């Protein structure tokens, strides 16, 4: 059996804590790994129990940050009171008592958190001790045993290997020494604006809403001319599909289904209008491109740049070549036969979605709103010494009537192999943009 547990997220909250315990009960001893260990029975108030738990904590703390980051965002977990065969439970103690018992072996080390998780495997509720060891960091010292226990002398360096914790080998000691030396090495990068402006455009929401309302009114007028709407307009969705079809053989849709199709079309139409606006801003304006530079002699891995701008500035990926596919309106009411690919359930017809979607690529910047700010999180990149790379171009625009000549933002950068964070201001000029030809379709078209 294998550990049935998602390892890419933190173990936070009672539900997920219990899920981890359940996963251990269904696992095998071979599933203990670089981020997870379990013990069947230990009493932390006894020397043996306190040492065993401290040893596990030290081993997890003496991992390399880039290795630890592969699981649970760098966290590691020790469970006491459960194994792959049974739920045993442990005696619970106040945390104020547990800390001194562990401190004898850990010394002043507070990068862990302990809790008791109630769990019932069918034989009554028992408590499992769960110890969360925080992610190791570049610049952390080598954590050593502080008090002798049996053959282990003070100063012993424990390291967590796959499925076991034991004294570190020379290679691991050298790597941990390198980790500690990086306390004096901090990330040093520069971010500059290569080109681009924030486009200032006239608000289009009112006109877009007017067009959408007009199209809705035009399409729904088809129902006014339908005898089916007059006879069955008040019936619910549970009314038999066959009844609708028998009354109007040329159309499989009830009035409610037609209305839903209209709203789906209008939603897709609004999305297409918005993307057309963005594409025209991109084509007529100047997308913003940032230049990331490593001025030092160190290789930097996974340098992530995060740009924060006022919430009045909207951001989208620049893609001038994107082909906007305008949605087709629903077939005229009274003429549509049952389409291929539809599924009739409980008298209603469920269509495969035709919504225009553009999934966010894992290799594209993440753009979202957070606490009144527009946050752009660029894809992390590796940088060799003195290397410069251009980050993905971003289209920035604002529909505010009053905007200054420049927009003040802030960028910050971090790397996975060095400690620290660089944080600086960034000023981007604005430019009034008149879009020609108009990006909003005519109010009355020939569809």
CSV table of N, CA, C and O in Angstrom, one decimal, residues 204-219 221 265-266 269 273 326 438-447:
chain,number,residue,atom,x,y,z
A,204,UNK,N,-15.7,52.1,-21.0
A,204,UNK,CA,-16.5,51.5,-22.0
A,204,UNK,C,-17.6,50.6,-21.3
A,204,UNK,O,-18.4,50.0,-22.0
A,205,UNK,N,-17.6,50.5,-20.0
A,205,UNK,CA,-18.6,49.6,-19.4
A,205,UNK,C,-20.0,50.0,-19.7
A,205,UNK,O,-20.9,49.2,-19.9
A,206,UNK,N,-20.3,51.3,-19.7
A,206,UNK,CA,-21.7,51.8,-19.9
A,206,UNK,C,-22.2,51.4,-21.3
A,206,UNK,O,-23.3,50.9,-21.5
A,207,UNK,N,-21.3,51.6,-22.3
A,207,UNK,CA,-21.7,51.3,-23.7
A,207,UNK,C,-21.8,49.8,-23.9
A,207,UNK,O,-22.7,49.3,-24.6
A,208,UNK,N,-20.8,49.0,-23.3
A,208,UNK,CA,-20.9,47.6,-23.4
A,208,UNK,C,-22.2,47.0,-22.8
A,208,UNK,O,-22.8,46.1,-23.3
A,209,UNK,N,-22.6,47.6,-21.6
A,209,UNK,CA,-23.8,47.1,-21.0
A,209,UNK,C,-25.0,47.5,-21.8
A,209,UNK,O,-26.0,46.7,-21.9
A,210,UNK,N,-25.0,48.6,-22.5
A,210,UNK,CA,-26.1,49.0,-23.3
A,210,UNK,C,-26.2,48.1,-24.5
A,210,UNK,O,-27.4,47.7,-24.9
A,211,UNK,N,-25.1,47.7,-25.1
A,211,UNK,CA,-25.2,46.8,-26.2
A,211,UNK,C,-25.7,45.4,-25.8
A,211,UNK,O,-26.5,44.8,-26.5
A,212,UNK,N,-25.2,44.9,-24.7
A,212,UNK,CA,-25.6,43.6,-24.2
A,212,UNK,C,-27.1,43.6,-23.8
A,212,UNK,O,-27.9,42.7,-24.2
A,213,UNK,N,-27.6,44.7,-23.2
A,213,UNK,CA,-29.0,44.8,-22.9
A,213,UNK,C,-29.9,44.8,-24.2
A,213,UNK,O,-30.9,44.2,-24.2
A,214,UNK,N,-29.4,45.5,-25.2
A,214,UNK,CA,-30.1,45.6,-26.5
A,214,UNK,C,-30.2,44.2,-27.1
A,214,UNK,O,-31.2,43.8,-27.6
A,215,UNK,N,-29.1,43.5,-27.1
A,215,UNK,CA,-29.1,42.1,-27.7
A,215,UNK,C,-30.0,41.2,-26.9
A,215,UNK,O,-30.6,40.3,-27.5
A,216,UNK,N,-30.0,41.3,-25.6
A,216,UNK,CA,-30.8,40.5,-24.8
A,216,UNK,C,-32.3,40.7,-25.1
A,216,UNK,O,-33.1,39.8,-25.3
A,217,UNK,N,-32.7,42.0,-25.2
A,217,UNK,CA,-34.0,42.3,-25.6
A,217,UNK,C,-34.4,41.8,-26.9
A,217,UNK,O,-35.5,41.3,-27.1
A,218,UNK,N,-33.5,41.9,-27.9
A,218,UNK,CA,-33.8,41.5,-29.3
A,218,UNK,C,-34.0,40.0,-29.3
A,218,UNK,O,-34.9,39.5,-30.0
A,219,UNK,N,-33.2,39.2,-28.6
A,219,UNK,CA,-33.2,37.8,-28.7
A,219,UNK,C,-34.5,37.3,-27.9
A,219,UNK,O,-35.1,36.3,-28.4
A,221,UNK,N,-37.2,38.7,-27.6
A,221,UNK,CA,-38.5,39.0,-28.3
A,221,UNK,C,-39.0,37.8,-29.1
A,221,UNK,O,-40.2,37.7,-29.4
A,265,UNK,N,-24.7,33.1,-24.0
A,265,UNK,CA,-24.1,33.8,-25.2
A,265,UNK,C,-23.7,35.2,-24.8
A,265,UNK,O,-22.6,35.7,-25.2
A,266,UNK,N,-24.5,35.9,-24.1
A,266,UNK,CA,-24.2,37.3,-23.7
A,266,UNK,C,-23.0,37.4,-22.8
A,266,UNK,O,-22.2,38.3,-22.9
A,269,UNK,N,-20.1,36.9,-25.1
A,269,UNK,CA,-20.0,38.1,-25.9
A,269,UNK,C,-19.3,39.2,-25.1
A,269,UNK,O,-18.4,39.9,-25.7
A,273,UNK,N,-15.8,41.0,-26.0
A,273,UNK,CA,-15.6,42.5,-26.1
A,273,UNK,C,-14.4,42.9,-25.3
A,273,UNK,O,-13.6,43.8,-25.7
A,326,UNK,N,-15.7,35.3,-31.8
A,326,UNK,CA,-17.0,35.9,-31.3
A,326,UNK,C,-18.0,34.7,-31.2
A,326,UNK,O,-18.1,33.9,-32.1
A,438,UNK,N,-13.1,52.0,-33.3
A,438,UNK,CA,-13.7,51.6,-32.0
A,438,UNK,C,-13.7,50.1,-31.8
A,438,UNK,O,-13.9,49.3,-32.7
A,439,UNK,N,-13.4,49.7,-30.6
A,439,UNK,CA,-13.4,48.3,-30.3
A,439,UNK,C,-14.7,47.7,-29.9
A,439,UNK,O,-14.8,46.5,-29.8
A,440,UNK,N,-15.7,48.5,-29.7
A,440,UNK,CA,-17.0,48.0,-29.3
A,440,UNK,C,-17.9,47.9,-30.6
A,440,UNK,O,-17.9,48.8,-31.4
A,441,UNK,N,-18.4,46.7,-30.8
A,441,UNK,CA,-19.2,46.5,-32.1
A,441,UNK,C,-20.4,47.5,-32.1
A,441,UNK,O,-20.8,48.1,-31.1
A,442,UNK,N,-20.9,47.7,-33.3
A,442,UNK,CA,-22.0,48.7,-33.5
A,442,UNK,C,-23.2,48.2,-32.7
A,442,UNK,O,-23.5,47.0,-32.5
A,443,UNK,N,-24.0,49.1,-32.2
A,443,UNK,CA,-25.2,48.8,-31.4
A,443,UNK,C,-26.2,48.0,-32.2
A,443,UNK,O,-26.7,47.0,-31.7
A,444,UNK,N,-26.4,48.3,-33.4
A,444,UNK,CA,-27.3,47.5,-34.2
A,444,UNK,C,-26.4,46.9,-35.3
A,444,UNK,O,-25.8,47.5,-36.1
A,445,UNK,N,-26.5,45.5,-35.3
A,445,UNK,CA,-25.6,44.8,-36.3
A,445,UNK,C,-26.6,44.1,-37.2
A,445,UNK,O,-27.8,44.1,-37.1
A,446,UNK,N,-25.9,43.3,-38.2
A,446,UNK,CA,-26.7,42.6,-39.2
A,446,UNK,C,-26.8,41.1,-38.9
A,446,UNK,O,-27.1,40.3,-39.8
A,447,UNK,N,-26.6,40.7,-37.6
A,447,UNK,CA,-26.7,39.3,-37.3
A,447,UNK,C,-28.1,38.8,-37.5
A,447,UNK,O,-29.1,39.5,-37.2
